[in-house]
Amino acid sequence: MVSTTFRELGLSAPILRQLENLEYKTPTPIQAACIPLLLQNKDLMGLAQTGTGKTAAFALPLIQQLSKRSGKPPGRRVRALILSPTRELAAQIHENIRAYARGLHLSTAVIFGGVGYASQFKELAGGLDILVATPGRLIDHLERWTVSLDGVETLILDEADHMLDMGFAPALKKIVSKIPRKRHTQMFSATMPDNIRQLAQTLLQKPETVRVSPPSSTADRVEQFLCMVGSQSGKRLLTLELLKQQEFPGRTLIFTRTRHGADRLASFLSGKDYPASAIHGDKSQGRRERMLSEFRSGETPVLVAT
Ligand code: AMP
């Protein structure tokens, strides 16, 4: 494959500078394919999973287009809306956007549930170039008239398959009904089941499709193996053994089926000198964020999650 540079994709100097600061040297395949299309304002269906660089693929052209606009949007109005299924993903997308758009004077915000409304009211009241939101909290704001989607020019649905799996179809329908038909729309999804195909047909106009790896496949960098274990206690001991065997001890993410199981495994591992925390829906948003940041910093190297 011929490799391209970010400059060749048509990105502007201020964005190229930020990418250099972030040490993004070459575009990932999804970025190489999407950025030129999005700079031409095409509707797009992107089939890519997390870890492929899809956030920058949609965020960089969006930031470039918005940075050419003069003036802030009027109060409560939003120019670009990015919907994400979870709070964590929404926060991460917003964090990336802030890094890519540093110095470009765009107004951006992220809103999700589980936290207070006061600061969200304030941010929305000022008008936003880019709003990243989870569907539930956005509906709450629409019902309170604290946000207007009349001025949305670009709509991006990230992890659309997860949004439908989580039961957000009615919320999406309601949100889309408030957005002008004349807009640019992009959808990203790891898989293309029938319900996603149908959603794409209703939302996108003459879309380009970009697919970077076969749907439902896993990232190449991940080595996978299966261990057969007979008992519950055997699983715990094996987990401990695998942690001990790590050649380069780093951060470890463990998934369990139940919340209770996650709590028990985390306290077992912590008792064996592997500081672990359990993250799941019973924990408050504040605690979940704290756990994620302690995991990122390496303070708690093992995270057990449902
Ligand atoms: P994403 O799939 O958007 O969640 O991105 C996965 C990770 O790759 C994130 O940590 C990005 O900051 C990083 N990333 C995205 N694009 C590039 C790139 N072209 N070069 C280096 N890192 C990148």
mmCIF file of C-alpha atoms and ligand atoms in Angstrom:
data_model
loop_
_atom_site.group_PDB
_atom_site.id
_atom_site.type_symbol
_atom_site.label_atom_id
_atom_site.label_comp_id
_atom_site.label_asym_id
_atom_site.label_seq_id
_atom_site.Cartn_x
_atom_site.Cartn_y
_atom_site.Cartn_z
ATOM 1 C CA MET A 1 0.000 0.000 0.000
ATOM 2 C CA VAL A 2 1.268 3.487 -0.836
ATOM 3 C CA SER A 3 1.633 5.468 2.368
ATOM 4 C CA THR A 4 0.452 9.062 2.426
ATOM 5 C CA THR A 5 1.149 11.955 4.759
ATOM 6 C CA PHE A 6 -1.336 14.080 6.659
ATOM 7 C CA ARG A 7 -0.290 17.018 4.471
ATOM 8 C CA GLU A 8 -1.152 15.106 1.296
ATOM 9 C CA LEU A 9 -4.610 14.425 2.700
ATOM 10 C CA GLY A 10 -5.290 18.170 2.564
ATOM 11 C CA LEU A 11 -5.061 19.124 6.221
ATOM 12 C CA SER A 12 -4.134 22.708 7.078
ATOM 13 C CA ALA A 13 -0.962 23.969 8.747
ATOM 14 C CA PRO A 14 -2.388 24.561 12.258
ATOM 15 C CA ILE A 15 -3.775 21.017 12.368
ATOM 16 C CA LEU A 16 -0.548 19.545 10.981
ATOM 17 C CA ARG A 17 1.294 21.329 13.798
ATOM 18 C CA GLN A 18 -0.947 19.757 16.425
ATOM 19 C CA LEU A 19 -0.501 16.312 14.891
ATOM 20 C CA GLU A 20 3.231 16.808 15.050
ATOM 21 C CA ASN A 21 2.971 17.783 18.720
ATOM 22 C CA LEU A 22 0.939 14.635 19.354
ATOM 23 C CA GLU A 23 3.531 12.572 17.448
ATOM 24 C CA TYR A 24 1.038 11.260 14.916
ATOM 25 C CA LYS A 25 3.510 10.571 12.100
ATOM 26 C CA THR A 26 1.453 8.844 9.424
ATOM 27 C CA PRO A 27 -2.290 8.558 8.890
ATOM 28 C CA THR A 28 -3.902 5.238 9.768
ATOM 29 C CA PRO A 29 -5.791 3.522 6.902
ATOM 30 C CA ILE A 30 -9.176 4.844 8.040
ATOM 31 C CA GLN A 31 -7.741 8.371 8.265
ATOM 32 C CA ALA A 32 -6.146 8.123 4.805
ATOM 33 C CA ALA A 33 -9.451 6.975 3.335
ATOM 34 C CA CYS A 34 -11.888 9.256 5.202
ATOM 35 C CA ILE A 35 -10.138 12.612 5.525
ATOM 36 C CA PRO A 36 -10.121 13.563 1.784
ATOM 37 C CA LEU A 37 -13.792 12.512 1.424
ATOM 38 C CA LEU A 38 -14.864 14.440 4.502
ATOM 39 C CA LEU A 39 -12.980 17.543 3.408
ATOM 40 C CA GLN A 40 -15.266 17.407 0.349
ATOM 41 C CA ASN A 41 -18.283 17.222 2.679
ATOM 42 C CA LYS A 42 -19.386 13.751 1.581
ATOM 43 C CA ASP A 43 -21.748 11.666 3.687
ATOM 44 C CA LEU A 44 -19.892 8.638 4.962
ATOM 45 C CA MET A 45 -20.391 5.186 6.389
ATOM 46 C CA GLY A 46 -17.182 4.129 8.155
ATOM 47 C CA LEU A 47 -16.767 0.504 9.132
ATOM 48 C CA ALA A 48 -14.023 0.531 11.706
ATOM 49 C CA GLN A 49 -13.509 -0.464 15.265
ATOM 50 C CA THR A 50 -11.952 1.384 18.180
ATOM 51 C CA GLY A 51 -8.181 1.480 17.995
ATOM 52 C CA THR A 52 -8.090 2.158 14.237
ATOM 53 C CA GLY A 53 -7.819 5.933 14.679
ATOM 54 C CA LYS A 54 -11.412 6.601 13.628
ATOM 55 C CA THR A 55 -11.823 9.517 16.042
ATOM 56 C CA ALA A 56 -9.170 11.560 14.241
ATOM 57 C CA ALA A 57 -10.602 10.375 10.899
ATOM 58 C CA PHE A 58 -13.842 12.249 11.541
ATOM 59 C CA ALA A 59 -12.570 14.926 13.941
ATOM 60 C CA LEU A 60 -9.691 16.380 11.884
ATOM 61 C CA PRO A 61 -11.705 17.327 8.756
ATOM 62 C CA LEU A 62 -14.530 18.595 10.955
ATOM 63 C CA ILE A 63 -12.171 20.842 12.901
ATOM 64 C CA GLN A 64 -10.595 22.111 9.683
ATOM 65 C CA GLN A 65 -13.990 22.989 8.163
ATOM 66 C CA LEU A 66 -15.244 24.665 11.334
ATOM 67 C CA SER A 67 -12.054 26.661 11.853
ATOM 68 C CA LYS A 68 -12.741 28.482 8.569
ATOM 69 C CA ARG A 69 -16.048 29.803 9.921
ATOM 70 C CA SER A 70 -16.150 33.226 11.468
ATOM 71 C CA GLY A 71 -17.895 33.970 14.734
ATOM 72 C CA LYS A 72 -19.431 31.724 17.325
ATOM 73 C CA PRO A 73 -22.817 30.098 16.748
ATOM 74 C CA PRO A 74 -25.690 31.877 18.540
ATOM 75 C CA GLY A 75 -26.631 30.835 22.086
ATOM 76 C CA ARG A 76 -27.929 27.265 22.549
ATOM 77 C CA ARG A 77 -27.102 26.488 18.906
ATOM 78 C CA VAL A 78 -24.658 23.765 17.835
ATOM 79 C CA ARG A 79 -22.833 23.493 14.497
ATOM 80 C CA ALA A 80 -21.629 19.888 14.736
ATOM 81 C CA LEU A 81 -23.110 17.144 16.873
ATOM 82 C CA ILE A 82 -21.228 13.939 17.678
ATOM 83 C CA LEU A 83 -23.247 11.200 19.374
ATOM 84 C CA SER A 84 -21.570 8.429 21.325
ATOM 85 C CA PRO A 85 -23.100 5.478 23.190
ATOM 86 C CA THR A 86 -21.172 5.837 26.464
ATOM 87 C CA ARG A 87 -19.968 8.566 28.755
ATOM 88 C CA GLU A 88 -16.405 7.273 28.647
ATOM 89 C CA LEU A 89 -16.257 7.296 24.854
ATOM 90 C CA ALA A 90 -17.883 10.748 24.706
ATOM 91 C CA ALA A 91 -15.299 12.114 27.146
ATOM 92 C CA GLN A 92 -12.474 10.531 25.165
ATOM 93 C CA ILE A 93 -13.694 11.930 21.837
ATOM 94 C CA HIS A 94 -13.959 15.390 23.375
ATOM 95 C CA GLU A 95 -10.492 15.120 24.873
ATOM 96 C CA ASN A 96 -9.076 14.201 21.447
ATOM 97 C CA ILE A 97 -10.928 17.064 19.759
ATOM 98 C CA ARG A 98 -9.539 19.550 22.248
ATOM 99 C CA ALA A 99 -6.035 18.290 21.568
ATOM 100 C CA TYR A 100 -6.429 18.449 17.760
ATOM 101 C CA ALA A 101 -8.076 21.897 17.835
ATOM 102 C CA ARG A 102 -5.702 23.581 20.280
ATOM 103 C CA GLY A 103 -5.234 27.236 19.367
ATOM 104 C CA LEU A 104 -8.044 27.255 16.790
ATOM 105 C CA HIS A 105 -10.580 29.012 19.039
ATOM 106 C CA LEU A 106 -13.410 26.545 18.511
ATOM 107 C CA SER A 107 -16.051 26.270 21.214
ATOM 108 C CA THR A 108 -16.554 22.626 22.188
ATOM 109 C CA ALA A 109 -18.267 20.730 25.007
ATOM 110 C CA VAL A 110 -19.189 17.222 26.074
ATOM 111 C CA ILE A 111 -22.418 16.337 27.864
ATOM 112 C CA PHE A 112 -23.487 13.015 29.391
ATOM 113 C CA GLY A 113 -25.656 11.756 32.203
ATOM 114 C CA GLY A 114 -24.689 10.871 35.755
ATOM 115 C CA VAL A 115 -23.318 14.367 36.435
ATOM 116 C CA GLY A 116 -24.972 17.705 37.322
ATOM 117 C CA TYR A 117 -26.700 19.969 34.808
ATOM 118 C CA ALA A 118 -25.447 23.383 35.929
ATOM 119 C CA SER A 119 -22.166 23.504 34.005
ATOM 120 C CA GLN A 120 -23.808 21.867 30.948
ATOM 121 C CA PHE A 121 -26.508 24.587 30.888
ATOM 122 C CA LYS A 122 -23.782 27.203 30.909
ATOM 123 C CA GLU A 123 -21.757 25.615 28.114
ATOM 124 C CA LEU A 124 -24.789 25.093 25.885
ATOM 125 C CA ALA A 125 -26.046 28.631 26.508
ATOM 126 C CA GLY A 126 -22.914 30.073 24.913
ATOM 127 C CA GLY A 127 -23.413 28.259 21.562
ATOM 128 C CA LEU A 128 -21.002 25.560 20.390
ATOM 129 C CA ASP A 129 -19.019 24.664 17.298
ATOM 130 C CA ILE A 130 -18.835 21.026 18.406
ATOM 131 C CA LEU A 131 -20.993 19.197 20.929
ATOM 132 C CA VAL A 132 -20.187 15.592 21.893
ATOM 133 C CA ALA A 133 -23.108 13.951 23.680
ATOM 134 C CA THR A 134 -24.685 10.706 24.790
ATOM 135 C CA PRO A 135 -28.251 10.391 23.461
ATOM 136 C CA GLY A 136 -30.035 10.203 26.842
ATOM 137 C CA ARG A 137 -28.672 13.415 28.320
ATOM 138 C CA LEU A 138 -29.052 15.242 25.019
ATOM 139 C CA ILE A 139 -32.779 14.377 25.029
ATOM 140 C CA ASP A 140 -33.017 15.735 28.600
ATOM 141 C CA HIS A 141 -31.563 19.037 27.370
ATOM 142 C CA LEU A 142 -33.865 19.124 24.337
ATOM 143 C CA GLU A 143 -36.862 18.669 26.638
ATOM 144 C CA ARG A 144 -35.669 21.525 28.818
ATOM 145 C CA TRP A 145 -35.060 23.749 25.773
ATOM 146 C CA THR A 146 -31.485 24.270 26.904
ATOM 147 C CA VAL A 147 -30.109 23.230 23.523
ATOM 148 C CA SER A 148 -31.352 23.749 19.979
ATOM 149 C CA LEU A 149 -30.347 21.478 17.102
ATOM 150 C CA ASP A 150 -31.815 23.795 14.424
ATOM 151 C CA GLY A 151 -28.369 24.918 13.369
ATOM 152 C CA VAL A 152 -26.634 21.518 13.169
ATOM 153 C CA GLU A 153 -24.711 21.247 9.899
ATOM 154 C CA THR A 154 -22.794 18.042 10.633
ATOM 155 C CA LEU A 155 -24.067 14.981 12.466
ATOM 156 C CA ILE A 156 -21.697 12.155 13.414
ATOM 157 C CA LEU A 157 -22.823 8.893 14.996
ATOM 158 C CA ASP A 158 -19.910 7.042 16.557
ATOM 159 C CA GLU A 159 -20.209 3.347 17.440
ATOM 160 C CA ALA A 160 -23.672 3.287 15.906
ATOM 161 C CA ASP A 161 -23.946 -0.483 16.434
ATOM 162 C CA HIS A 162 -23.421 -0.050 20.175
ATOM 163 C CA MET A 163 -25.994 2.729 20.278
ATOM 164 C CA LEU A 164 -28.614 0.436 18.772
ATOM 165 C CA ASP A 165 -27.547 -2.476 21.022
ATOM 166 C CA MET A 166 -28.028 -0.212 24.025
ATOM 167 C CA GLY A 167 -31.595 0.612 22.971
ATOM 168 C CA PHE A 168 -30.952 4.165 21.778
ATOM 169 C CA ALA A 169 -32.919 3.794 18.503
ATOM 170 C CA PRO A 170 -35.929 5.848 19.750
ATOM 171 C CA ALA A 171 -33.627 8.511 21.197
ATOM 172 C CA LEU A 172 -31.696 8.739 17.914
ATOM 173 C CA LYS A 173 -34.932 9.108 15.966
ATOM 174 C CA LYS A 174 -36.043 11.936 18.216
ATOM 175 C CA ILE A 175 -32.683 13.712 18.022
ATOM 176 C CA VAL A 176 -32.450 13.388 14.234
ATOM 177 C CA SER A 177 -35.986 14.795 13.862
ATOM 178 C CA LYS A 178 -34.725 18.053 15.400
ATOM 179 C CA ILE A 179 -31.814 18.405 12.963
ATOM 180 C CA PRO A 180 -32.239 20.010 9.520
ATOM 181 C CA ARG A 181 -32.366 17.524 6.636
ATOM 182 C CA LYS A 182 -29.758 19.581 4.811
ATOM 183 C CA ARG A 183 -26.648 18.516 6.681
ATOM 184 C CA HIS A 184 -23.575 16.304 6.392
ATOM 185 C CA THR A 185 -23.917 12.969 8.119
ATOM 186 C CA GLN A 186 -21.361 10.346 9.052
ATOM 187 C CA MET A 187 -21.874 7.023 10.754
ATOM 188 C CA PHE A 188 -19.168 4.802 12.233
ATOM 189 C CA SER A 189 -19.789 1.240 13.259
ATOM 190 C CA ALA A 190 -17.645 -1.842 13.848
ATOM 191 C CA THR A 191 -20.254 -4.088 12.258
ATOM 192 C CA MET A 192 -22.914 -3.769 9.568
ATOM 193 C CA PRO A 193 -25.951 -5.776 10.692
ATOM 194 C CA ASP A 194 -29.320 -5.111 9.053
ATOM 195 C CA ASN A 195 -30.434 -2.513 11.586
ATOM 196 C CA ILE A 196 -27.288 -0.443 10.913
ATOM 197 C CA ARG A 197 -27.803 -0.757 7.163
ATOM 198 C CA GLN A 198 -31.361 0.511 7.582
ATOM 199 C CA LEU A 199 -30.285 3.383 9.813
ATOM 200 C CA ALA A 200 -27.635 4.347 7.257
ATOM 201 C CA GLN A 201 -30.268 4.350 4.527
ATOM 202 C CA THR A 202 -32.485 6.751 6.452
ATOM 203 C CA LEU A 203 -29.746 9.086 7.654
ATOM 204 C CA LEU A 204 -27.124 9.244 4.910
ATOM 205 C CA GLN A 205 -27.398 10.763 1.441
ATOM 206 C CA LYS A 206 -25.323 9.171 -1.326
ATOM 207 C CA PRO A 207 -22.751 8.014 1.197
ATOM 208 C CA GLU A 208 -19.241 6.816 0.505
ATOM 209 C CA THR A 209 -18.397 3.624 2.380
ATOM 210 C CA VAL A 210 -14.991 3.089 3.943
ATOM 211 C CA ARG A 211 -14.113 -0.247 5.447
ATOM 212 C CA VAL A 212 -10.739 -0.729 7.093
ATOM 213 C CA SER A 213 -10.860 -4.249 8.419
ATOM 214 C CA PRO A 214 -13.426 -6.975 8.070
ATOM 215 C CA PRO A 215 -16.324 -6.370 10.456
ATOM 216 C CA SER A 216 -16.239 -8.380 13.683
ATOM 217 C CA SER A 217 -12.522 -9.128 13.422
ATOM 218 C CA THR A 218 -10.158 -8.253 16.265
ATOM 219 C CA ALA A 219 -7.076 -6.026 16.239
ATOM 220 C CA ASP A 220 -3.938 -7.723 14.875
ATOM 221 C CA ARG A 221 -1.827 -6.638 17.801
ATOM 222 C CA VAL A 222 -3.863 -8.757 20.209
ATOM 223 C CA GLU A 223 -2.603 -12.274 20.837
ATOM 224 C CA GLN A 224 -5.497 -14.483 21.824
ATOM 225 C CA PHE A 225 -5.570 -17.760 23.700
ATOM 226 C CA LEU A 226 -8.137 -19.883 25.444
ATOM 227 C CA CYS A 227 -7.669 -21.695 28.744
ATOM 228 C CA MET A 228 -10.153 -24.322 29.871
ATOM 229 C CA VAL A 229 -10.707 -24.218 33.636
ATOM 230 C CA GLY A 230 -12.996 -26.383 35.712
ATOM 231 C CA SER A 231 -13.891 -24.343 38.760
ATOM 232 C CA GLN A 232 -14.503 -20.793 39.945
ATOM 233 C CA SER A 233 -11.509 -20.859 42.297
ATOM 234 C CA GLY A 234 -9.411 -22.365 39.497
ATOM 235 C CA LYS A 235 -10.207 -19.343 37.312
ATOM 236 C CA ARG A 236 -9.098 -16.919 39.984
ATOM 237 C CA LEU A 237 -5.834 -18.747 40.595
ATOM 238 C CA LEU A 238 -5.156 -18.971 36.877
ATOM 239 C CA THR A 239 -5.771 -15.220 36.507
ATOM 240 C CA LEU A 240 -3.234 -14.624 39.246
ATOM 241 C CA GLU A 241 -0.790 -16.994 37.570
ATOM 242 C CA LEU A 242 -1.179 -15.207 34.203
ATOM 243 C CA LEU A 243 -0.534 -11.850 35.872
ATOM 244 C CA LYS A 244 2.640 -13.247 37.464
ATOM 245 C CA GLN A 245 3.849 -14.634 34.123
ATOM 246 C CA GLN A 246 3.656 -11.292 32.322
ATOM 247 C CA GLU A 247 6.994 -10.697 30.723
ATOM 248 C CA PHE A 248 6.505 -6.916 30.663
ATOM 249 C CA PRO A 249 4.098 -6.206 33.521
ATOM 250 C CA GLY A 250 1.851 -3.408 32.382
ATOM 251 C CA ARG A 251 -1.775 -2.517 32.678
ATOM 252 C CA THR A 252 -4.255 -5.368 32.484
ATOM 253 C CA LEU A 253 -7.927 -5.208 31.654
ATOM 254 C CA ILE A 254 -10.100 -8.133 32.794
ATOM 255 C CA PHE A 255 -13.744 -8.626 31.824
ATOM 256 C CA THR A 256 -16.228 -10.517 33.941
ATOM 257 C CA ARG A 257 -19.861 -11.411 33.315
ATOM 258 C CA THR A 258 -21.360 -9.928 36.486
ATOM 259 C CA ARG A 259 -20.819 -6.808 38.580
ATOM 260 C CA HIS A 260 -20.573 -8.901 41.696
ATOM 261 C CA GLY A 261 -17.976 -11.153 40.047
ATOM 262 C CA ALA A 262 -15.963 -8.060 39.075
ATOM 263 C CA ASP A 263 -15.965 -6.795 42.683
ATOM 264 C CA ARG A 264 -14.907 -10.186 44.046
ATOM 265 C CA LEU A 265 -12.092 -10.654 41.539
ATOM 266 C CA ALA A 266 -10.767 -7.123 42.130
ATOM 267 C CA SER A 267 -10.631 -7.609 45.894
ATOM 268 C CA PHE A 268 -9.027 -11.058 45.482
ATOM 269 C CA LEU A 269 -6.278 -9.643 43.234
ATOM 270 C CA SER A 270 -5.742 -6.592 45.464
ATOM 271 C CA GLY A 271 -5.245 -8.998 48.391
ATOM 272 C CA LYS A 272 -2.503 -10.733 46.357
ATOM 273 C CA ASP A 273 -0.533 -7.533 45.726
ATOM 274 C CA TYR A 274 -2.046 -6.759 42.320
ATOM 275 C CA PRO A 275 -3.827 -3.440 42.951
ATOM 276 C CA ALA A 276 -7.125 -3.807 41.099
ATOM 277 C CA SER A 277 -10.370 -1.907 40.904
ATOM 278 C CA ALA A 278 -13.749 -3.028 39.580
ATOM 279 C CA ILE A 279 -15.600 -0.744 37.183
ATOM 280 C CA HIS A 280 -19.277 -1.269 36.369
ATOM 281 C CA GLY A 281 -22.674 0.389 36.329
ATOM 282 C CA ASP A 282 -23.176 0.297 40.119
ATOM 283 C CA LYS A 283 -20.313 2.760 40.603
ATOM 284 C CA SER A 284 -20.964 6.490 40.409
ATOM 285 C CA GLN A 285 -19.687 8.433 37.427
ATOM 286 C CA GLY A 286 -17.144 10.203 39.647
ATOM 287 C CA ARG A 287 -15.746 6.907 40.906
ATOM 288 C CA ARG A 288 -15.654 5.416 37.416
ATOM 289 C CA GLU A 289 -13.680 8.367 36.101
ATOM 290 C CA ARG A 290 -11.295 8.214 39.039
ATOM 291 C CA MET A 291 -10.715 4.495 38.438
ATOM 292 C CA LEU A 292 -10.055 5.055 34.751
ATOM 293 C CA SER A 293 -7.547 7.771 35.465
ATOM 294 C CA GLU A 294 -5.786 5.629 38.097
ATOM 295 C CA PHE A 295 -5.683 2.799 35.552
ATOM 296 C CA ARG A 296 -4.276 5.105 32.870
ATOM 297 C CA SER A 297 -1.587 6.444 35.188
ATOM 298 C CA GLY A 298 -0.675 2.894 36.256
ATOM 299 C CA GLU A 299 -1.512 3.575 39.911
ATOM 300 C CA THR A 300 -4.043 0.725 39.744
ATOM 301 C CA PRO A 301 -2.606 -1.523 37.032
ATOM 302 C CA VAL A 302 -5.488 -3.996 36.924
ATOM 303 C CA LEU A 303 -9.001 -2.964 35.956
ATOM 304 C CA VAL A 304 -11.812 -5.518 36.192
ATOM 305 C CA ALA A 305 -14.851 -4.509 34.156
ATOM 306 C CA THR A 306 -18.235 -5.839 33.135
HETATM 307 P P1 AMP B 1 -9.312 5.624 18.119
HETATM 308 O O1 AMP B 1 -9.482 4.403 17.270
HETATM 309 O O2 AMP B 1 -9.818 6.847 17.474
HETATM 310 O O3 AMP B 1 -9.870 5.406 19.499
HETATM 311 O O4 AMP B 1 -7.726 5.870 18.299
HETATM 312 C C1 AMP B 1 -6.878 4.944 18.916
HETATM 313 C C2 AMP B 1 -5.606 5.582 19.443
HETATM 314 O O5 AMP B 1 -4.680 5.854 18.391
HETATM 315 C C3 AMP B 1 -5.804 6.897 20.168
HETATM 316 O O6 AMP B 1 -5.034 6.872 21.348
HETATM 317 C C4 AMP B 1 -5.268 7.941 19.207
HETATM 318 O O7 AMP B 1 -4.743 9.054 19.914
HETATM 319 C C5 AMP B 1 -4.177 7.191 18.470
HETATM 320 N N1 AMP B 1 -3.988 7.632 17.075
HETATM 321 C C6 AMP B 1 -4.966 7.929 16.187
HETATM 322 N N2 AMP B 1 -4.436 8.230 14.983
HETATM 323 C C7 AMP B 1 -3.096 8.120 15.103
HETATM 324 C C8 AMP B 1 -1.993 8.290 14.193
HETATM 325 N N3 AMP B 1 -2.190 8.622 12.914
HETATM 326 N N4 AMP B 1 -0.746 8.100 14.676
HETATM 327 C C9 AMP B 1 -0.553 7.752 15.964
HETATM 328 N N5 AMP B 1 -1.537 7.556 16.865
HETATM 329 C C10 AMP B 1 -2.803 7.734 16.449
#
